[in-house]
Coordinates of C-alpha atoms in Angstrom, one line a residue:
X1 CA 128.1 22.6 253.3
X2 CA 124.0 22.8 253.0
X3 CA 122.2 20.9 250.2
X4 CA 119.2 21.1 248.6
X5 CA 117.6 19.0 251.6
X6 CA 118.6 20.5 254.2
X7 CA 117.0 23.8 252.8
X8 CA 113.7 21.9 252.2
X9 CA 113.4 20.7 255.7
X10 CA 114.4 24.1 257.1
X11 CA 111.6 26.3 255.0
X12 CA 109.3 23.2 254.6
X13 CA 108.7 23.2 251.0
X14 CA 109.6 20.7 248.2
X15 CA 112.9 19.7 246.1
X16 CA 111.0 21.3 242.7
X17 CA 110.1 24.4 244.8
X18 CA 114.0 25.0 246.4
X19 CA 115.3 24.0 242.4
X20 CA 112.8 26.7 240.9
X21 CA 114.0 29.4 243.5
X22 CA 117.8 28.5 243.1
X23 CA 117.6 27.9 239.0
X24 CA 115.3 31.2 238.3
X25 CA 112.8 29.4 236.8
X26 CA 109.4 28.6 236.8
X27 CA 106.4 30.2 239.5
X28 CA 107.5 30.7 243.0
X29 CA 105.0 32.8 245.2
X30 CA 106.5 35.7 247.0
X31 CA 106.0 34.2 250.3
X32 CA 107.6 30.6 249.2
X33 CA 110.3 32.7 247.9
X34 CA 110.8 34.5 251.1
X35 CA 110.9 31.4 253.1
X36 CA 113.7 29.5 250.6
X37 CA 115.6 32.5 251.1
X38 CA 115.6 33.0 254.5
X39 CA 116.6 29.4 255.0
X40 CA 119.3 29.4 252.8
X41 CA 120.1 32.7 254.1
X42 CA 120.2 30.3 258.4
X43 CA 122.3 27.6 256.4
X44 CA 124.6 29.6 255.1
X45 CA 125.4 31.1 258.6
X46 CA 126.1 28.2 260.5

């Protein structure tokens, strides 16, 4: 199981960022976005 961590080391952004990506909330730009979700997206598939 991935945390929180290991998805800010993968896309190289911060805790807040990953939280407001995950939680809906807050200002995310569309390229942050994209790279939280493609990490998540790696981490889920190992």
């Amino acid at each position: 199981m991935s945390t929180i961590k290991d998805v800010v080391k993968l896309a190289g952004v911060s805790v807040a960022t990953v939280s407001r990506v995950l939680n809906k909330n807050g200002y995310v730009h569309e390229d942050t976005l994209k790279k939280v979700e493609r990490a998540i997206e790696m981490l889920e598939s190992v």
